């Protein structure tokens, strides 16, 4: 916990040093309790993760690629932030060559997400599956949507609040530029599912 606070403090200072202004619109829209899935765009690697920490007073558990944990510093940060590691399709060949059991790794990630949602945690994800530094949203992966549906199917009383967010950079890699983070209106995954025809659920 102490190391997590250090990571938060250092990362926040770095963000405020590099960007002239980080403006957050919609702060406070994340419910104060209960399971939440933060879903956002990913145009700029680590700054996106750091900026996401300031969307809500609640601590988000990011789902992120396990490939960077070969770096000891990155692994320490992952552990401090309770990141849920997952294997991406693009990393599969390399990881198989290294002897990683991808099926077991991703099953463990799914189990961790299910436990986090059942505990009422905030889980954050970039569904583009990687950094997508272009003006439009990239193709979205469906893995996390399946995790949410699994949580809903586990108990008729279960729900997950989906909170969309977006980061917009004036110039992502230019010192002294501005960053805008917008948190949209959250919505209930259960309420959405209940509107779907039974044969399409």
Coordinates of N, CA and C in Angstrom, one line a residue:
X1 N 0.8 -1.2 0.0 CA 0.0 0.0 0.0 C 0.9 1.3 0.0
X2 N 1.9 1.2 0.8 CA 2.8 2.4 0.9 C 3.5 2.6 -0.5
X3 N 3.9 1.5 -1.1 CA 4.6 1.7 -2.4 C 3.6 2.2 -3.5
X4 N 2.3 1.7 -3.4 CA 1.3 2.2 -4.3 C 1.1 3.7 -4.2
X5 N 1.2 4.3 -2.9 CA 1.0 5.7 -2.7 C 2.2 6.4 -3.4
X6 N 3.4 5.8 -3.2 CA 4.6 6.4 -3.9 C 4.5 6.4 -5.4
X7 N 4.0 5.3 -5.9 CA 3.8 5.2 -7.4 C 2.8 6.3 -7.9
X8 N 1.7 6.4 -7.1 CA 0.7 7.4 -7.5 C 1.3 8.8 -7.4
X9 N 2.0 9.1 -6.4 CA 2.6 10.4 -6.2 C 3.6 10.8 -7.3
X10 N 4.5 9.8 -7.5 CA 5.5 10.1 -8.6 C 4.9 10.2 -10.0
X11 N 4.0 9.3 -10.3 CA 3.4 9.3 -11.6 C 2.6 10.6 -11.8
X12 N 1.9 11.0 -10.7 CA 1.1 12.3 -10.8 C 2.0 13.5 -11.0
X13 N 3.1 13.5 -10.3 CA 4.0 14.6 -10.5 C 4.6 14.7 -11.9
X14 N 4.9 13.5 -12.4 CA 5.4 13.4 -13.8 C 4.4 13.9 -14.8
X15 N 3.1 13.5 -14.6 CA 2.1 14.0 -15.5 C 1.9 15.5 -15.5
X16 N 1.9 16.1 -14.2 CA 1.8 17.5 -14.1 C 3.0 18.3 -14.6
X17 N 4.2 17.6 -14.5 CA 5.4 18.3 -15.0 C 5.4 18.3 -16.5
X18 N 5.0 17.2 -17.2 CA 5.1 17.1 -18.6 C 4.0 17.9 -19.3
X19 N 2.8 17.8 -18.8 CA 1.7 18.5 -19.5 C 1.3 19.8 -18.7
X20 N 1.1 20.9 -19.5 CA 0.8 22.1 -18.8 C -0.4 22.1 -18.0
X21 N -1.4 21.4 -18.6 CA -2.7 21.3 -17.9 C -3.3 20.0 -18.2
X22 N -3.8 19.3 -17.1 CA -4.6 18.1 -17.3 C -6.0 18.4 -16.7
X23 N -7.0 18.6 -17.6 CA -8.3 19.0 -17.2 C -9.2 17.7 -17.3
X24 N -10.0 17.5 -16.2 CA -10.8 16.4 -16.1 C -12.3 16.9 -16.1
X25 N -13.1 16.4 -17.1 CA -14.5 16.7 -17.1 C -15.3 15.4 -16.7
X26 N -16.2 15.6 -15.8 CA -17.0 14.5 -15.4 C -16.5 13.8 -14.1
X27 N -15.6 14.4 -13.5 CA -15.1 13.8 -12.2 C -16.2 13.6 -11.3
X28 N -16.3 12.4 -10.6 CA -17.4 12.2 -9.7 C -18.5 11.4 -10.3
X29 N -18.5 11.1 -11.6 CA -19.5 10.3 -12.2 C -19.5 8.9 -11.9
X30 N -18.3 8.4 -11.5 CA -18.1 7.0 -11.1 C -18.8 6.8 -9.8
X31 N -19.7 5.8 -9.7 CA -20.4 5.5 -8.4 C -19.4 5.3 -7.3
X32 N -19.8 5.7 -6.1 CA -18.9 5.6 -4.9 C -18.7 4.1 -4.4
X33 N -19.6 3.2 -4.9 CA -19.5 1.8 -4.5 C -20.0 0.9 -5.6
X34 N -19.7 -0.3 -5.5 CA -20.2 -1.3 -6.5 C -19.2 -1.5 -7.6
X35 N -19.4 -2.6 -8.4 CA -18.5 -2.9 -9.5 C -18.6 -1.9 -10.6
X36 N -17.5 -1.4 -11.2 CA -17.5 -0.5 -12.3 C -16.5 -0.9 -13.3
X37 N -16.8 -0.8 -14.6 CA -15.8 -1.0 -15.6 C -15.6 0.3 -16.3
X38 N -14.3 0.8 -16.2 CA -13.9 2.0 -16.9 C -13.4 1.6 -18.3
X39 N -14.0 2.1 -19.3 CA -13.6 1.7 -20.7 C -13.2 3.0 -21.4
X40 N -11.9 3.0 -21.9 CA -11.4 4.2 -22.6 C -10.5 4.0 -23.8
X41 N -10.2 5.1 -24.4 CA -9.3 5.0 -25.6 C -7.9 5.0 -25.1
X42 N -6.9 4.6 -26.0 CA -5.6 4.4 -25.6 C -4.6 5.1 -26.6
X43 N -4.5 6.4 -26.7 CA -3.7 7.0 -27.7 C -2.2 7.2 -27.3
X44 N -1.9 7.0 -26.0 CA -0.6 7.5 -25.6 C 0.1 6.7 -24.5
X45 N 0.0 5.4 -24.5 CA 0.7 4.5 -23.6 C 0.6 4.9 -22.1
X46 N 1.7 4.9 -21.4 CA 1.6 5.1 -19.9 C 0.9 6.4 -19.5
X47 N 1.0 7.5 -20.1 CA 0.2 8.7 -19.7 C -1.3 8.4 -19.6
X48 N -1.8 7.6 -20.5 CA -3.2 7.2 -20.4 C -3.6 6.5 -19.1
X49 N -2.7 5.7 -18.7 CA -2.9 4.9 -17.4 C -2.9 5.9 -16.2
X50 N -1.9 6.8 -16.2 CA -1.7 7.7 -15.1 C -2.9 8.7 -15.1
X51 N -3.3 9.2 -16.3 CA -4.4 10.1 -16.3 C -5.7 9.4 -15.8
X52 N -5.8 8.1 -16.1 CA -7.0 7.4 -15.6 C -7.2 7.3 -14.1
X53 N -6.0 7.5 -13.4 CA -6.1 7.4 -11.9 C -6.8 8.6 -11.4
X54 N -7.0 9.7 -12.2 CA -7.6 10.9 -11.7 C -9.0 11.2 -12.2
X55 N -9.6 10.1 -12.6 CA -11.0 10.2 -13.1 C -12.0 10.0 -11.9
X56 N -11.5 9.4 -10.8 CA -12.4 9.1 -9.7 C -11.5 8.9 -8.5
X57 N -12.1 9.1 -7.3 CA -11.3 8.9 -6.1 C -11.1 7.4 -5.8
X58 N -11.8 6.5 -6.5 CA -11.7 5.1 -6.3 C -10.5 4.6 -7.2
X59 N -9.8 3.6 -6.6 CA -8.6 3.0 -7.3 C -9.0 2.0 -8.4
X60 N -8.6 2.3 -9.6 CA -9.0 1.4 -10.7 C -7.9 0.3 -10.8
X61 N -8.4 -0.9 -11.1 CA -7.5 -2.1 -11.4 C -7.4 -2.2 -12.9
X62 N -6.3 -1.9 -13.5 CA -6.2 -2.0 -15.0 C -6.0 -3.4 -15.4
X63 N -6.6 -3.7 -16.6 CA -6.2 -4.9 -17.3 C -5.2 -4.5 -18.3
X64 N -4.0 -5.2 -18.3 CA -2.9 -4.7 -19.2 C -2.1 -5.9 -19.6
X65 N -1.4 -5.7 -20.7 CA -0.5 -6.8 -21.2 C 0.5 -7.2 -20.3
X66 N 0.7 -8.5 -20.2 CA 1.7 -9.1 -19.3 C 3.1 -9.0 -19.9
X67 N 3.2 -8.6 -21.2 CA 4.5 -8.6 -21.9 C 5.5 -7.7 -21.3
X68 N 5.0 -6.6 -20.7 CA 6.0 -5.6 -20.1 C 6.5 -6.0 -18.8
X69 N 6.0 -7.1 -18.2 CA 6.4 -7.5 -16.8 C 7.8 -8.1 -16.8
X70 N 8.4 -8.3 -18.0 CA 9.8 -8.8 -18.1 C 10.7 -7.7 -17.6
X71 N 10.3 -6.4 -17.5 CA 11.0 -5.3 -17.0 C 10.7 -5.3 -15.5
X72 N 11.7 -5.4 -14.6 CA 11.5 -5.4 -13.1 C 10.8 -4.2 -12.6
X73 N 11.1 -3.0 -13.1 CA 10.4 -1.8 -12.7 C 9.0 -1.8 -13.1
X74 N 8.7 -2.2 -14.3 CA 7.3 -2.3 -14.8 C 6.5 -3.3 -13.9
X75 N 7.2 -4.4 -13.6 CA 6.5 -5.5 -12.8 C 6.2 -4.9 -11.4
X76 N 7.1 -4.2 -10.8 CA 6.9 -3.6 -9.5 C 5.7 -2.6 -9.5
X77 N 5.6 -1.8 -10.6 CA 4.5 -0.9 -10.7 C 3.2 -1.6 -10.9
X78 N 3.2 -2.7 -11.7 CA 2.0 -3.5 -11.9 C 1.5 -4.0 -10.6
X79 N 2.5 -4.6 -9.8 CA 2.1 -5.2 -8.5 C 1.5 -4.1 -7.6
X80 N 2.1 -2.9 -7.6 CA 1.7 -1.8 -6.7 C 0.3 -1.4 -7.1
X81 N 0.0 -1.4 -8.3 CA -1.3 -0.8 -8.8 C -2.3 -1.9 -9.0
X82 N -2.0 -3.2 -8.5 CA -2.9 -4.3 -8.6 C -3.4 -4.5 -10.0
X83 N -2.5 -4.4 -11.0 CA -2.8 -4.6 -12.4 C -3.2 -6.1 -12.7
X84 N -4.1 -6.3 -13.5 CA -4.5 -7.7 -13.9 C -3.8 -8.0 -15.2
X85 N -2.8 -8.8 -15.3 CA -2.1 -9.1 -16.5 C -2.8 -10.0 -17.4
X86 N -2.8 -9.7 -18.7 CA -3.4 -10.6 -19.7 C -2.6 -10.7 -21.0
X87 N -2.7 -11.7 -21.7 CA -1.9 -11.9 -22.9 C -2.7 -11.4 -24.1
X88 N -2.1 -10.6 -25.0 CA -2.7 -10.1 -26.2 C -2.4 -11.0 -27.3
X89 N -3.3 -11.1 -28.3 CA -3.1 -11.9 -29.5 C -1.8 -11.6 -30.2
X90 N -1.4 -10.3 -30.2 CA -0.2 -9.9 -30.9 C 1.1 -10.4 -30.2
X91 N 1.0 -10.7 -28.9 CA 2.1 -11.2 -28.2 C 2.2 -12.7 -28.1
X92 N 1.2 -13.4 -28.7 CA 1.0 -14.8 -28.5 C 2.3 -15.6 -29.0
X93 N 2.7 -15.4 -30.2 CA 3.8 -16.2 -30.7 C 5.1 -16.1 -29.9
X94 N 5.4 -14.8 -29.5 CA 6.6 -14.6 -28.7 C 6.5 -15.3 -27.3
X95 N 5.3 -15.2 -26.7 CA 5.1 -15.7 -25.4 C 5.1 -17.2 -25.4
X96 N 4.5 -17.8 -26.4 CA 4.6 -19.3 -26.5 C 6.0 -19.8 -26.7
X97 N 6.8 -19.0 -27.4 CA 8.2 -19.4 -27.6 C 9.0 -19.3 -26.3
X98 N 8.5 -18.5 -25.4 CA 9.1 -18.3 -24.0 C 8.5 -19.3 -23.0
X99 N 7.6 -20.2 -23.5 CA 7.1 -21.2 -22.6 C 5.9 -20.8 -21.8
X100 N 5.3 -19.6 -22.1 CA 4.2 -19.1 -21.3 C 2.9 -19.9 -21.7
X101 N 2.1 -20.3 -20.7 CA 0.9 -21.0 -21.0 C -0.2 -19.9 -21.1
X102 N -0.5 -19.5 -22.3 CA -1.4 -18.4 -22.6 C -2.8 -18.7 -22.1
X103 N -3.3 -19.9 -22.3 CA -4.6 -20.2 -21.8 C -4.8 -20.1 -20.3
X104 N -3.8 -20.6 -19.6 CA -3.8 -20.5 -18.2 C -3.7 -19.1 -17.7
X105 N -2.8 -18.3 -18.4 CA -2.7 -16.9 -18.0 C -4.0 -16.1 -18.2
X106 N -4.6 -16.3 -19.3 CA -5.9 -15.6 -19.6 C -7.0 -16.1 -18.7
X107 N -7.0 -17.4 -18.4 CA -8.0 -17.9 -17.5 C -7.9 -17.3 -16.1
X108 N -6.6 -17.1 -15.7 CA -6.3 -16.5 -14.4 C -6.8 -15.0 -14.4
X109 N -6.5 -14.4 -15.5 CA -7.0 -13.0 -15.6 C -8.5 -12.9 -15.5
X110 N -9.2 -13.8 -16.2 CA -10.7 -13.8 -16.1 C -11.1 -14.0 -14.7
X111 N -10.5 -15.0 -14.0 CA -10.9 -15.3 -12.7 C -10.7 -14.1 -11.8
X112 N -9.6 -13.4 -12.0 CA -9.3 -12.2 -11.2 C -10.3 -11.1 -11.4
X113 N -10.7 -10.9 -12.7 CA -11.7 -9.9 -13.0 C -13.0 -10.3 -12.4
X114 N -13.4 -11.5 -12.4 CA -14.6 -12.0 -11.8 C -14.6 -11.7 -10.3
X115 N -13.5 -12.0 -9.7 CA -13.4 -11.8 -8.2 C -13.4 -10.3 -7.9
X116 N -12.8 -9.5 -8.8 CA -12.8 -8.0 -8.6 C -14.2 -7.4 -8.7
X117 N -14.9 -7.8 -9.7 CA -16.3 -7.3 -9.9 C -17.2 -7.8 -8.7
X118 N -17.0 -9.1 -8.3 CA -17.8 -9.6 -7.2 C -17.5 -8.8 -5.9
X119 N -16.3 -8.3 -5.8 CA -15.9 -7.6 -4.6 C -16.3 -6.1 -4.7
X120 N -16.8 -5.7 -5.8 CA -17.3 -4.3 -6.0 C -16.1 -3.4 -6.4
X121 N -15.1 -3.9 -7.0 CA -13.9 -3.1 -7.4 C -14.2 -2.3 -8.7
X122 N -13.3 -1.4 -9.0 CA -13.3 -0.7 -10.3 C -12.2 -1.3 -11.2
X123 N -12.6 -1.8 -12.3 CA -11.7 -2.4 -13.3 C -11.6 -1.5 -14.5
X124 N -10.4 -1.2 -15.0 CA -10.2 -0.3 -16.1 C -9.6 -1.0 -17.3
X125 N -10.0 -0.7 -18.5 CA -9.5 -1.4 -19.7 C -9.5 -0.5 -20.9
X126 N -8.5 -0.7 -21.8 CA -8.4 -0.1 -23.1 C -8.8 -1.2 -24.1
X127 N -10.0 -1.2 -24.5 CA -10.4 -2.3 -25.4 C -9.9 -2.3 -26.8
X128 N -9.1 -1.3 -27.2 CA -8.5 -1.3 -28.5 C -7.3 -2.4 -28.5
X129 N -6.9 -2.8 -27.3 CA -5.9 -3.9 -27.3 C -4.5 -3.4 -27.4
X130 N -4.3 -2.1 -27.4 CA -2.9 -1.5 -27.5 C -3.0 0.0 -27.8
X131 N -1.9 0.6 -27.9 CA -1.9 2.1 -28.2 C -2.3 2.3 -29.6
X132 N -3.2 3.2 -29.8 CA -3.8 3.5 -31.1 C -3.8 5.0 -31.3
X133 N -2.6 5.5 -31.8 CA -2.4 6.9 -31.9 C -2.9 7.5 -33.2
X134 N -4.2 7.5 -33.4 CA -4.8 8.1 -34.5 C -6.1 8.8 -34.0
X135 N -6.7 9.7 -34.8 CA -7.8 10.5 -34.3 C -9.1 9.7 -34.0
X136 N -9.2 8.5 -34.6 CA -10.4 7.7 -34.4 C -10.1 6.5 -33.5
X137 N -11.2 5.9 -33.0 CA -11.1 4.7 -32.1 C -10.8 3.5 -33.0
X138 N -9.9 2.6 -32.5 CA -9.5 1.4 -33.3 C -10.6 0.3 -33.1
X139 N -10.4 -0.8 -33.7 CA -11.3 -1.9 -33.6 C -11.2 -2.4 -32.1
X140 N -12.4 -2.6 -31.5 CA -12.5 -3.0 -30.1 C -12.5 -4.5 -30.0
X141 N -11.7 -5.0 -29.0 CA -11.7 -6.4 -28.7 C -12.9 -6.7 -27.8
X142 N -13.3 -8.0 -27.8 CA -14.5 -8.4 -27.1 C -14.3 -9.1 -25.8
X143 N -13.0 -9.3 -25.4 CA -12.7 -10.2 -24.3 C -13.3 -9.7 -23.0
X144 N -13.2 -8.4 -22.7 CA -13.8 -7.8 -21.5 C -15.3 -7.8 -21.5
X145 N -15.9 -7.6 -22.6 CA -17.4 -7.7 -22.7 C -17.8 -9.1 -22.3
X146 N -17.1 -10.1 -22.7 CA -17.4 -11.5 -22.3 C -17.3 -11.6 -20.8
X147 N -16.3 -11.0 -20.2 CA -16.1 -11.1 -18.8 C -17.3 -10.5 -18.0
X148 N -17.7 -9.3 -18.5 CA -18.9 -8.6 -17.9 C -20.1 -9.5 -18.0
X149 N -20.4 -10.1 -19.2 CA -21.5 -11.0 -19.4 C -21.5 -12.2 -18.5
X150 N -20.3 -12.7 -18.3 CA -20.1 -13.8 -17.4 C -20.5 -13.5 -15.9
X151 N -20.1 -12.2 -15.5 CA -20.4 -11.8 -14.2 C -21.9 -11.6 -14.1
X152 N -22.6 -11.1 -15.1 CA -24.0 -10.9 -15.0 C -24.7 -12.3 -15.0
X153 N -24.2 -13.3 -15.7 CA -24.8 -14.6 -15.8 C -24.7 -15.4 -14.5
X154 N -23.6 -15.0 -13.7 CA -23.4 -15.7 -12.5 C -24.5 -15.6 -11.4
X155 N -25.2 -14.5 -11.5 CA -26.2 -14.2 -10.5 C -27.2 -13.1 -11.1
X156 N -28.5 -13.4 -11.0 CA -29.4 -12.4 -11.6 C -29.4 -11.1 -10.9
X157 N -28.8 -11.0 -9.7 CA -28.7 -9.7 -9.0 C -27.4 -8.9 -9.3
X158 N -26.5 -9.6 -10.0 CA -25.3 -8.9 -10.4 C -25.5 -7.8 -11.4
X159 N -24.7 -6.8 -11.3 CA -24.7 -5.7 -12.2 C -23.2 -5.1 -12.3
X160 N -22.9 -4.5 -13.4 CA -21.7 -3.7 -13.6 C -22.0 -2.4 -14.2
X161 N -21.5 -1.3 -13.6 CA -21.7 0.0 -14.2 C -20.6 0.3 -15.2
X162 N -20.9 0.5 -16.4 CA -19.9 0.8 -17.5 C -19.7 2.3 -17.5
X163 N -18.5 2.8 -17.3 CA -18.2 4.2 -17.3 C -17.2 4.5 -18.5
X164 N -17.7 5.1 -19.6 CA -16.8 5.4 -20.7 C -16.0 6.6 -20.4
X165 N -14.7 6.6 -20.9 CA -13.9 7.8 -20.8 C -13.0 8.0 -22.0
X166 N -12.5 9.2 -22.2 CA -11.6 9.4 -23.3 C -10.6 10.4 -23.0
X167 N -9.4 10.2 -23.5 CA -8.2 11.1 -23.3 C -8.0 11.8 -24.7
X168 N -7.8 13.1 -24.6 CA -7.5 13.9 -25.8 C -6.3 14.8 -25.6
X169 N -5.2 14.5 -26.3 CA -4.0 15.2 -26.2 C -3.8 16.3 -27.2
X170 N -3.4 17.5 -26.8 CA -3.0 18.5 -27.8 C -1.9 18.1 -28.6
X171 N -0.8 17.5 -28.0 CA 0.3 17.0 -28.7 C 0.9 15.9 -27.7
X172 N 0.6 14.6 -27.9 CA 0.9 13.6 -26.9 C 2.3 13.6 -26.3
X173 N 3.3 13.9 -27.2 CA 4.7 13.8 -26.8 C 5.5 15.1 -26.7
X174 N 4.7 16.2 -26.6 CA 5.3 17.5 -26.6 C 5.2 18.1 -25.2
X175 N 6.3 18.4 -24.6 CA 6.3 19.0 -23.2 C 5.6 20.3 -23.2
X176 N 4.7 20.6 -22.2 CA 4.0 21.8 -22.1 C 2.7 21.9 -22.8
X177 N 2.3 20.8 -23.4 CA 1.0 20.7 -24.1 C -0.1 20.4 -23.1
X178 N -1.3 20.3 -23.6 CA -2.5 20.1 -22.7 C -3.1 18.7 -22.9
X179 N -3.7 18.3 -21.8 CA -4.4 17.0 -21.8 C -5.8 17.1 -21.3
X180 N -6.8 16.6 -22.0 CA -8.2 16.6 -21.6 C -8.7 15.2 -21.4
X181 N -9.2 14.9 -20.2 CA -9.8 13.6 -19.9 C -11.3 13.8 -19.7
X182 N -12.2 13.1 -20.4 CA -13.6 13.3 -20.2 C -14.2 11.9 -19.8
X183 N -15.0 12.0 -18.7 CA -15.7 10.8 -18.2 C -17.2 10.9 -18.6
X184 N -17.6 10.0 -19.4 CA -19.0 10.0 -19.9 C -20.0 9.6 -18.8
X185 N -21.3 9.6 -19.2 CA -22.4 9.1 -18.3 C -22.3 7.6 -18.2
X186 N -22.2 7.1 -16.9 CA -22.1 5.7 -16.7 C -23.5 5.1 -17.0
X187 N -23.5 3.8 -17.3 CA -24.8 3.1 -17.6 C -24.7 1.6 -17.1
X188 N -25.8 1.1 -16.8 CA -25.9 -0.3 -16.2 C -25.9 -1.4 -17.3
X189 N -24.9 -2.3 -17.1 CA -24.8 -3.4 -18.0 C -26.1 -4.3 -17.9
X190 N -26.6 -4.5 -16.7 CA -27.8 -5.3 -16.4 C -29.0 -4.7 -17.1
X191 N -29.2 -3.4 -17.0 CA -30.3 -2.7 -17.6 C -30.2 -2.9 -19.2
X192 N -29.0 -2.8 -19.7 CA -28.8 -2.9 -21.2 C -29.2 -4.4 -21.5
X193 N -28.7 -5.4 -20.8 CA -28.9 -6.8 -21.1 C -30.4 -7.1 -21.1
X194 N -31.1 -6.5 -20.1 CA -32.5 -6.8 -20.0 C -33.4 -6.3 -21.2
X195 N -32.8 -5.4 -22.0 CA -33.5 -4.9 -23.2 C -33.3 -5.7 -24.4
X196 N -32.3 -6.7 -24.3 CA -32.0 -7.5 -25.4 C -32.9 -8.7 -25.6
X197 N -33.3 -9.1 -26.8 CA -34.1 -10.3 -27.0 C -33.4 -11.5 -26.4
X198 N -34.2 -12.4 -25.8 CA -33.6 -13.6 -25.2 C -32.7 -14.4 -26.1
X199 N -33.0 -14.5 -27.4 CA -32.2 -15.3 -28.3 C -30.9 -14.6 -28.7
X200 N -30.7 -13.3 -28.3 CA -29.5 -12.6 -28.6 C -28.6 -12.3 -27.4
X201 N -29.0 -12.8 -26.3 CA -28.2 -12.6 -25.1 C -27.0 -13.5 -25.0

